[in-house]
Coordinates of C-alpha atoms in Angstrom, one line a residue:
Chain A
M282 CA 0.0 0.0 0.0
N283 CA 3.1 2.2 -0.2
I284 CA 3.0 5.1 -2.7
N285 CA 6.3 4.9 -4.5
L286 CA 8.0 5.2 -7.9
T287 CA 5.4 2.8 -9.4
I288 CA 3.0 5.7 -9.6
I289 CA 5.4 7.6 -12.0
G290 CA 6.2 4.4 -13.9
Q291 CA 2.5 3.7 -14.4
S292 CA 1.8 7.3 -15.5
I293 CA 4.6 7.1 -18.1
T294 CA 3.4 3.7 -19.3
F295 CA -0.2 5.0 -19.6
I296 CA 0.8 8.0 -21.7
V297 CA 3.0 5.9 -23.9
F298 CA 0.2 3.4 -24.5
V299 CA -2.4 6.1 -25.2
L300 CA 0.0 7.8 -27.7
I301 CA 0.7 4.4 -29.5
C302 CA -3.0 3.7 -29.5
M303 CA -3.7 7.2 -31.0
K304 CA -1.0 6.9 -33.6
Y305 CA -1.1 3.3 -34.7
V306 CA -4.5 1.8 -33.8
W307 CA -7.5 4.1 -33.6
P308 CA -7.3 6.0 -37.0
F309 CA -6.8 2.8 -39.0
I310 CA -9.7 0.9 -37.5
T311 CA -12.1 3.9 -37.5
A312 CA -11.1 4.8 -41.1
A313 CA -11.9 1.2 -42.2
M314 CA -15.2 1.2 -40.4
L315 CA -16.1 4.6 -41.9
E316 CA -15.3 3.4 -45.3
R317 CA -17.4 0.2 -44.8
Q318 CA -20.2 2.3 -43.6
K319 CA -20.0 4.4 -46.7
K320 CA -19.8 1.3 -48.9
I321 CA -22.9 -0.2 -47.2
A322 CA -24.8 3.1 -47.5
D323 CA -23.9 3.2 -51.2
G324 CA -24.9 -0.4 -51.7
L325 CA -28.2 0.2 -50.0
A326 CA -28.8 3.2 -52.2
A327 CA -27.9 1.2 -55.3
A328 CA -30.3 -1.5 -54.2
D329 CA -33.0 1.1 -53.7
R330 CA -32.3 2.6 -57.1
A331 CA -32.4 -0.9 -58.7
S332 CA -35.7 -1.7 -57.2
K333 CA -37.1 1.6 -58.4
D334 CA -35.7 0.9 -61.8
L335 CA -37.3 -2.5 -61.7
E336 CA -40.6 -1.0 -60.8
L337 CA -40.3 1.5 -63.6
A338 CA -39.4 -1.2 -66.1
Q339 CA -42.3 -3.3 -64.9
E340 CA -44.6 -0.3 -65.4
K341 CA -43.2 0.3 -68.8
A342 CA -43.6 -3.4 -69.7
T343 CA -47.2 -3.3 -68.6
K344 CA -47.8 -0.2 -70.5
T345 CA -46.2 -1.6 -73.6
L346 CA -48.3 -4.8 -73.3
R347 CA -51.4 -2.8 -72.9
E348 CA -50.6 -0.7 -75.9
A349 CA -49.8 -3.8 -77.9
K350 CA -53.1 -5.3 -76.9
V351 CA -54.9 -2.1 -78.0
E352 CA -53.0 -2.1 -81.2
A353 CA -53.8 -5.7 -81.9
A354 CA -57.4 -5.1 -81.2
G355 CA -57.3 -2.2 -83.6
I356 CA -55.6 -4.2 -86.3
L357 CA -58.1 -7.0 -85.8
E358 CA -61.0 -4.6 -86.1
S359 CA -59.6 -2.9 -89.2
A360 CA -59.0 -6.3 -90.7
N361 CA -62.5 -7.3 -90.0
K362 CA -63.8 -4.1 -91.4
R363 CA -61.6 -4.5 -94.5
A364 CA -62.8 -8.1 -94.9
A365 CA -66.4 -7.0 -94.7
Q366 CA -65.6 -4.2 -97.1
V367 CA -64.0 -6.7 -99.5
V368 CA -67.1 -8.9 -99.3
D369 CA -69.3 -6.0 -99.8
E370 CA -67.3 -4.9 -102.8
A371 CA -67.3 -8.4 -104.2
K372 CA -71.1 -8.5 -103.8
E373 CA -71.4 -5.2 -105.4
Q374 CA -69.2 -6.3 -108.3
A375 CA -71.1 -9.5 -108.7
R376 CA -74.4 -7.6 -108.7
T377 CA -73.1 -5.2 -111.3
E378 CA -71.7 -8.0 -113.4
A379 CA -75.0 -9.9 -113.2
D380 CA -76.9 -6.7 -114.1
R381 CA -74.5 -6.2 -117.0
I382 CA -74.9 -9.8 -118.2
K383 CA -78.7 -9.6 -117.8
A384 CA -78.8 -6.4 -119.8
A385 CA -76.6 -7.9 -122.5
A386 CA -78.8 -10.9 -122.7
Q387 CA -81.9 -8.8 -122.8
A388 CA -80.4 -6.7 -125.5
E389 CA -79.5 -9.8 -127.4
V390 CA -83.0 -11.1 -127.0
E391 CA -84.4 -7.8 -128.2
Q392 CA -82.1 -7.8 -131.1
E393 CA -83.1 -11.4 -132.0
M394 CA -86.7 -10.4 -131.7
N395 CA -86.2 -7.4 -133.9
R396 CA -84.4 -9.5 -136.4
A397 CA -87.2 -12.0 -136.3
K398 CA -89.7 -9.1 -136.6
E399 CA -87.7 -7.7 -139.5
Q400 CA -87.7 -11.0 -141.2
L401 CA -91.4 -11.5 -140.6
R402 CA -92.0 -8.0 -141.9
S403 CA -90.0 -8.7 -145.0
Q404 CA -92.1 -11.7 -145.6
V405 CA -95.5 -10.0 -144.7
S406 CA -96.0 -8.9 -148.3
V407 CA -95.3 -12.3 -149.7
L408 CA -97.7 -13.9 -147.2
A409 CA -100.2 -11.2 -147.7
F410 CA -100.1 -11.8 -151.4
A411 CA -100.3 -15.5 -151.0
G412 CA -103.3 -15.1 -148.7
A413 CA -105.0 -12.6 -151.0
E414 CA -104.4 -14.8 -154.1
K415 CA -106.1 -17.6 -152.2
V416 CA -109.0 -15.3 -151.2
L417 CA -109.4 -13.9 -154.7
E418 CA -108.5 -17.0 -156.4
S419 CA -106.7 -15.0 -159.0
S420 CA -103.3 -13.5 -159.4
V421 CA -102.7 -10.2 -158.0
D422 CA -100.6 -7.8 -159.7
Q423 CA -97.7 -7.8 -157.4
A424 CA -96.2 -4.7 -158.8
A425 CA -99.4 -2.8 -158.4
H426 CA -100.0 -3.6 -154.7
K427 CA -96.5 -4.1 -153.5
D428 CA -96.2 -0.5 -152.3
M429 CA -99.4 -0.8 -150.3
I430 CA -98.3 -4.1 -148.6
D431 CA -94.9 -2.7 -147.9
K432 CA -96.5 0.3 -146.3
L433 CA -98.6 -2.1 -144.2
A434 CA -95.6 -4.1 -143.3
A435 CA -93.6 -1.0 -142.2
S436 CA -96.5 0.0 -140.0
L437 CA -96.4 -3.4 -138.1
Chain B
M8 CA 0.3 -21.1 -0.1
A9 CA 3.5 -23.1 -0.3
A10 CA 3.3 -26.6 1.1
E11 CA 7.0 -26.9 1.8
G12 CA 8.6 -25.4 4.9
S13 CA 6.5 -24.2 7.8
A14 CA 2.9 -23.8 6.8
P15 CA 1.9 -20.1 7.1
T16 CA -0.8 -18.9 9.3
T17 CA -3.9 -17.4 7.7
T18 CA -2.7 -13.9 8.5
E19 CA 0.7 -14.5 7.0
Y20 CA -1.0 -16.0 3.9
I21 CA -3.2 -13.0 3.4
Q22 CA -0.4 -10.6 4.0
H23 CA 1.8 -12.4 1.6
H24 CA -0.9 -12.2 -1.1
L25 CA -1.2 -8.4 -0.5
T26 CA 2.5 -7.6 -0.8
N27 CA 4.1 -6.5 -4.0
W28 CA 7.4 -7.7 -5.4
T29 CA 9.3 -4.5 -4.6
Y30 CA 12.6 -3.3 -5.9
G31 CA 14.0 -0.2 -4.2
K32 CA 16.7 1.8 -2.5
L33 CA 17.2 0.2 0.9
P34 CA 19.1 2.2 3.6
A35 CA 21.8 0.2 5.4
G36 CA 20.5 -1.7 8.5
T37 CA 19.1 -5.0 9.7
Y38 CA 15.5 -5.9 8.8
C39 CA 13.0 -8.7 8.9
D40 CA 13.7 -9.8 12.5
G41 CA 17.4 -9.9 11.8
K42 CA 17.0 -12.2 8.8
S43 CA 18.0 -9.6 6.2
V44 CA 21.0 -7.4 6.6
Q45 CA 21.7 -4.5 4.3
E46 CA 25.3 -3.6 4.6
S47 CA 25.3 -0.4 2.6
T48 CA 22.5 1.7 1.2
G49 CA 21.6 0.4 -2.3
W50 CA 19.0 -0.9 -4.7
T51 CA 17.7 -4.3 -3.9
V52 CA 14.5 -6.5 -3.8
A53 CA 12.6 -6.2 -0.6
H54 CA 12.3 -9.4 1.5
C55 CA 9.6 -8.2 4.0
S56 CA 7.2 -5.4 4.5
E57 CA 9.6 -3.7 7.0
E58 CA 12.1 -3.3 4.2
M59 CA 9.4 -1.9 1.9
S60 CA 8.5 0.8 4.5
A61 CA 12.2 1.6 4.8
M62 CA 12.5 2.1 1.1
G63 CA 9.8 4.7 1.1
F64 CA 9.2 6.4 -2.2
N65 CA 12.4 5.1 -3.8
A66 CA 10.9 1.8 -4.7
I67 CA 9.1 0.3 -7.6
H68 CA 6.6 -2.6 -7.7
L69 CA 8.1 -4.9 -10.2
D70 CA 5.0 -7.2 -10.4
S71 CA 2.6 -4.3 -10.9
M72 CA 4.7 -2.8 -13.6
L73 CA 5.4 -6.2 -15.3
W74 CA 1.7 -7.1 -15.4
S75 CA 0.4 -3.7 -16.4
I76 CA 3.0 -3.3 -19.1
G77 CA 2.5 -6.8 -20.2
L78 CA -1.3 -6.5 -20.4
G79 CA -0.9 -3.1 -22.1
V80 CA 1.3 -4.7 -24.7
I81 CA -1.2 -7.5 -25.2
F82 CA -3.9 -4.9 -25.7
L83 CA -1.9 -2.9 -28.2
A84 CA -0.7 -6.0 -30.1
L85 CA -4.2 -7.2 -30.4
F86 CA -5.6 -3.8 -31.6
R87 CA -2.6 -3.1 -33.8
W88 CA -3.2 -6.5 -35.5
G89 CA -6.8 -5.3 -35.9
A90 CA -5.6 -2.0 -37.3
S91 CA -3.3 -3.7 -39.8
K92 CA -6.1 -6.1 -40.9
A93 CA -8.9 -3.6 -40.9
H94 CA -10.6 -3.2 -44.3
A95 CA -13.9 -2.1 -45.7
G96 CA -15.0 -5.6 -46.6
V97 CA -16.9 -8.1 -44.4
P98 CA -15.1 -8.4 -41.1
T99 CA -14.7 -11.8 -39.5
G100 CA -13.9 -13.4 -36.2
M101 CA -11.5 -11.4 -34.0
L102 CA -11.7 -8.3 -36.2
N103 CA -15.4 -8.3 -35.6
F104 CA -14.8 -8.3 -31.9
I105 CA -12.2 -5.5 -32.1
E106 CA -14.5 -3.4 -34.2
A107 CA -17.4 -4.0 -31.8
I108 CA -15.2 -2.6 -29.0
I109 CA -14.1 0.3 -31.1
E110 CA -17.6 1.1 -32.0
F111 CA -18.8 0.9 -28.5
I112 CA -16.0 3.3 -27.3
D113 CA -16.6 5.6 -30.2
K114 CA -20.3 5.9 -29.4
T115 CA -19.6 6.5 -25.7
V116 CA -17.1 9.2 -26.5
K117 CA -19.5 10.8 -29.0
D118 CA -22.2 10.8 -26.4
G119 CA -20.1 12.4 -23.7
F120 CA -17.6 14.5 -25.5
Q121 CA -18.8 16.9 -28.2
Y122 CA -15.6 18.6 -29.0
K123 CA -13.0 17.9 -31.7
S124 CA -10.1 15.9 -30.5
R125 CA -8.0 13.1 -31.9
F126 CA -6.8 12.2 -28.4
V127 CA -9.8 11.5 -26.3
A128 CA -11.2 8.4 -28.2
P129 CA -7.9 6.6 -28.1
L130 CA -7.5 7.6 -24.5
A131 CA -10.9 6.1 -23.7
L132 CA -10.1 2.9 -25.6
T133 CA -6.8 2.5 -23.9
I134 CA -8.4 3.0 -20.5
F135 CA -11.3 0.7 -21.0
V136 CA -9.4 -2.3 -22.5
W137 CA -6.3 -1.9 -20.4
V138 CA -8.1 -1.5 -17.1
F139 CA -10.4 -4.3 -18.0
L140 CA -7.5 -6.6 -18.7
M141 CA -5.8 -5.6 -15.5
N142 CA -9.0 -6.2 -13.6
L143 CA -9.4 -9.5 -15.4
M144 CA -6.4 -10.8 -13.6
D145 CA -8.5 -10.8 -10.5
L146 CA -10.5 -13.7 -11.9
I147 CA -7.5 -16.0 -12.1
P148 CA -7.4 -18.1 -8.9
V149 CA -5.3 -16.3 -6.4
D150 CA -2.6 -18.9 -5.9
I151 CA -1.8 -20.2 -9.4
I152 CA 0.5 -17.6 -10.8
P153 CA 2.1 -16.5 -7.4
Q154 CA 2.9 -20.2 -6.7
L155 CA 4.3 -20.6 -10.2
A156 CA 6.4 -17.5 -9.8
A157 CA 7.7 -18.6 -6.4
W158 CA 8.6 -22.0 -7.9
I159 CA 10.4 -20.4 -10.8
A160 CA 12.2 -17.9 -8.4
G161 CA 13.0 -20.8 -6.1
D162 CA 11.8 -18.8 -3.1
P163 CA 8.6 -19.8 -1.3
H164 CA 8.3 -16.3 0.1
F165 CA 8.5 -14.7 -3.3
Y166 CA 6.0 -11.8 -3.5
F167 CA 4.0 -11.7 -6.6
K168 CA 0.7 -9.8 -7.1
I169 CA -0.8 -10.3 -10.4
V170 CA -3.6 -7.7 -10.3
P171 CA -2.1 -4.3 -11.1
T172 CA -5.3 -2.5 -10.3
T173 CA -5.1 -3.7 -6.7
D174 CA -2.0 -1.5 -6.4
P175 CA -3.0 2.1 -5.5
N176 CA 0.2 3.3 -7.3
V177 CA -1.2 2.0 -10.6
T178 CA -4.7 3.3 -10.2
L179 CA -3.6 6.7 -8.8
G180 CA -0.9 6.9 -11.5
M181 CA -3.7 6.6 -14.1
G182 CA -5.9 9.0 -12.2
F183 CA -3.2 11.6 -11.9
T184 CA -2.3 11.2 -15.6
V185 CA -5.9 12.0 -16.4
F186 CA -5.7 15.0 -14.1
F187 CA -2.5 16.1 -15.8
L188 CA -4.3 15.8 -19.2
M189 CA -7.3 17.7 -17.9
V190 CA -5.1 20.6 -16.8
L191 CA -3.1 20.5 -20.0
F192 CA -6.2 20.6 -22.2
S193 CA -7.9 23.2 -20.1
I194 CA -4.9 25.5 -20.5
K195 CA -4.6 24.6 -24.2
E196 CA -8.3 25.3 -24.9
K197 CA -8.9 28.3 -22.6
G198 CA -5.5 29.8 -22.2
F199 CA -3.8 30.1 -18.8
V200 CA -5.9 33.1 -17.9
G201 CA -9.1 31.2 -18.8
F202 CA -8.0 28.2 -16.7
V203 CA -7.2 30.5 -13.7
K204 CA -10.5 32.3 -14.2
E205 CA -12.3 29.0 -14.1
L206 CA -10.7 28.2 -10.8
T207 CA -11.3 31.6 -9.2
F208 CA -14.6 32.9 -10.6
H209 CA -16.7 29.9 -9.8
P210 CA -19.0 28.9 -8.1
F211 CA -19.5 32.4 -6.6
H212 CA -19.4 35.2 -9.0
P213 CA -17.2 38.0 -7.5
P214 CA -18.7 41.5 -7.6
T215 CA -17.1 43.7 -10.3
K216 CA -18.5 47.1 -9.5
G217 CA -19.9 49.1 -6.6
P218 CA -18.6 49.2 -3.0
A219 CA -18.9 45.4 -2.8
I220 CA -15.8 45.1 -4.9
V221 CA -13.7 45.0 -1.7
L222 CA -15.2 41.6 -1.1
A223 CA -14.0 40.3 -4.4
P224 CA -10.6 39.0 -3.2
V225 CA -12.2 37.1 -0.4
I226 CA -14.7 35.5 -2.8
I227 CA -11.9 34.6 -5.2
V228 CA -10.0 32.9 -2.4
I229 CA -13.0 31.0 -1.3
N230 CA -13.7 30.0 -5.0
F231 CA -10.2 28.9 -5.5
A232 CA -10.2 26.7 -2.4
L233 CA -13.5 25.1 -3.4
E234 CA -12.5 24.6 -7.0
S235 CA -9.1 23.2 -6.1
V236 CA -10.7 20.6 -3.9
T237 CA -13.2 19.8 -6.8
L238 CA -10.3 19.5 -9.3
L239 CA -8.1 17.5 -7.0
A240 CA -10.9 15.2 -5.9
R241 CA -11.3 14.0 -9.4
P242 CA -8.1 12.0 -9.9
I243 CA -8.1 10.8 -6.3
S244 CA -11.6 9.5 -6.5
L245 CA -10.9 8.1 -10.0
G246 CA -7.9 6.1 -8.7
L247 CA -9.3 5.1 -5.3
R248 CA -12.6 4.0 -6.7
L249 CA -10.9 1.5 -9.0
F250 CA -8.4 0.5 -6.4
G251 CA -11.0 0.0 -3.7
N252 CA -13.3 -2.1 -5.8
L253 CA -10.5 -4.4 -7.0
Y254 CA -8.7 -4.5 -3.7
A255 CA -11.9 -5.6 -1.9
G256 CA -12.6 -8.1 -4.6
E257 CA -9.1 -9.5 -4.4
M258 CA -9.4 -9.6 -0.6
I259 CA -12.6 -11.6 -0.8
F260 CA -11.0 -14.1 -3.2
I261 CA -8.1 -14.5 -0.8
L262 CA -10.4 -15.0 2.1
I263 CA -12.3 -17.6 0.2
A264 CA -9.0 -19.3 -0.7
T265 CA -8.1 -19.6 3.0
M266 CA -11.3 -21.7 3.4
F267 CA -10.2 -24.3 0.9
G268 CA -7.7 -25.7 3.4
A269 CA -10.3 -26.0 6.2
G270 CA -11.9 -29.4 5.6
L271 CA -14.1 -30.9 2.9
I272 CA -17.4 -29.2 3.9
L273 CA -15.9 -25.8 4.2
G274 CA -13.9 -26.4 1.1
L275 CA -17.0 -27.2 -0.9
F276 CA -18.7 -24.2 0.5
A277 CA -15.7 -22.1 -0.5
G278 CA -16.0 -23.5 -4.0
V279 CA -19.6 -22.3 -4.2
L280 CA -18.6 -18.9 -2.8
Q281 CA -15.7 -18.7 -5.2
L282 CA -17.9 -19.3 -8.2
G283 CA -20.6 -16.9 -7.0
W284 CA -18.1 -14.1 -6.3
A285 CA -16.2 -14.7 -9.5
L286 CA -19.5 -14.4 -11.5
F287 CA -20.4 -11.3 -9.7
H288 CA -16.9 -10.0 -10.1
I289 CA -17.2 -10.2 -13.9
I290 CA -19.7 -7.4 -13.7
V291 CA -17.5 -5.5 -11.3
I292 CA -14.4 -5.5 -13.4
T293 CA -16.2 -4.5 -16.5
L294 CA -18.2 -1.8 -14.7
Q295 CA -15.1 -0.4 -13.1
A296 CA -13.2 -0.2 -16.4
F297 CA -16.3 1.4 -17.9
V298 CA -16.7 3.9 -15.1
F299 CA -13.1 4.9 -15.3
M300 CA -13.4 5.5 -19.0
V301 CA -16.7 7.4 -18.8
L302 CA -15.5 9.7 -16.0
T303 CA -12.3 10.4 -18.0
I304 CA -14.4 11.3 -21.0
V305 CA -16.6 13.6 -18.8
Y306 CA -13.5 15.3 -17.3
M307 CA -12.0 15.8 -20.7
A308 CA -15.3 17.3 -21.9
M309 CA -15.1 19.7 -18.9
A310 CA -11.5 20.6 -19.8
F311 CA -12.6 21.4 -23.3
H312 CA -15.8 23.2 -22.2
N313 CA -15.3 26.9 -22.3
D314 CA -18.0 28.7 -20.4
D315 CA -16.3 32.1 -20.8
E316 CA -19.2 33.1 -23.1
D317 CA -22.0 32.4 -20.8
Q318 CA -20.1 33.4 -17.6
F319 CA -21.5 37.0 -17.4
N320 CA -24.9 36.2 -18.8
H321 CA -26.5 34.7 -15.7

């Protein structure tokens, strides 16, 4: 329990240890810890950013998908419309063609009829003369009555 | 205690355990009931407490110094290893442990000390770990190392105390170093005038004008007396608190140890007591190291605190 030189020895030892600790220990460990802290903070921030990016990308993907769907629906609709249009056009064309064919046939029939009429007309005088000869039982002067019969035939 | 030779009495056993291995300047004379004769004044190892008293201040406790320096070197080696291995990657094993301590100290210092200083945190770390290690020696069974030392020295009466903090020289040495640092930083931060002002203008504010100014010197003297006591009480309380706790703990361990030789029943009882006290002492040694560190931080904060600004405002 005596107070002696030990007290001075201990004081010197203490100061020396503190100085060594200050110079060779403390700054290195705290610097490393600080650096790690920064690294972790950066890492966390990066992770945050990444998750935000992911969210944005997902949103974008959803949006694109939705747009694609809308577009597809639009294309389908227009295709349908176009198909209907084509069908309509074809129908229209067919109808026109049919009409045209009908008209042509009709015209031909009319023409044929006219020709037949013309033929008949040209033979009316002959027939009329043959009829009249039978009725009169004598010959008819064809030259004298031909004009009259022709006029009749023309009026038919 | 040593089995060979005459078995010591309990008192001798306890005294032996509380005596340091002392090396000092012994005046010429006959000591230790005539067993030791010092022919001329010179430096020697003390053989009994009578010689130690005769040495007075000119002596050094070799065991205290050996253990405190040895443990300090262990502390520095461990942490220097940590400093050389420290990196910003994932820490493992021992490095983790070292960093946990550093972080704990750093947090404690930041809580109690708001000023800028490169010195205080390493100071706190050294105090905490070093004092803890010195206190830890208290948990080693009281006879193992002294017996080993006596066997190596070949002297059954070889004095060897292994707990440096049960030596008031060690604890007061640290306390007064802290005191010295306090004064140093006070003067450095506030200037010598500021430091003197702090000692003389508190706690009573001396009158600066009017007829009461004649009382100012008296008040300054009273202030100085009070403040000096406050200032000096710090290192003494710091050192004696640690010493008292550890000395008492060591004493109880020694008393328990004396029971081991007193029969089977008492021996078993002593075993239980030893275990209980050791478990309790784990708290004590950690707490004492922590208290020493925290108080040092607080004192350092006081030394850095400059209340010159608010002195005349209240």
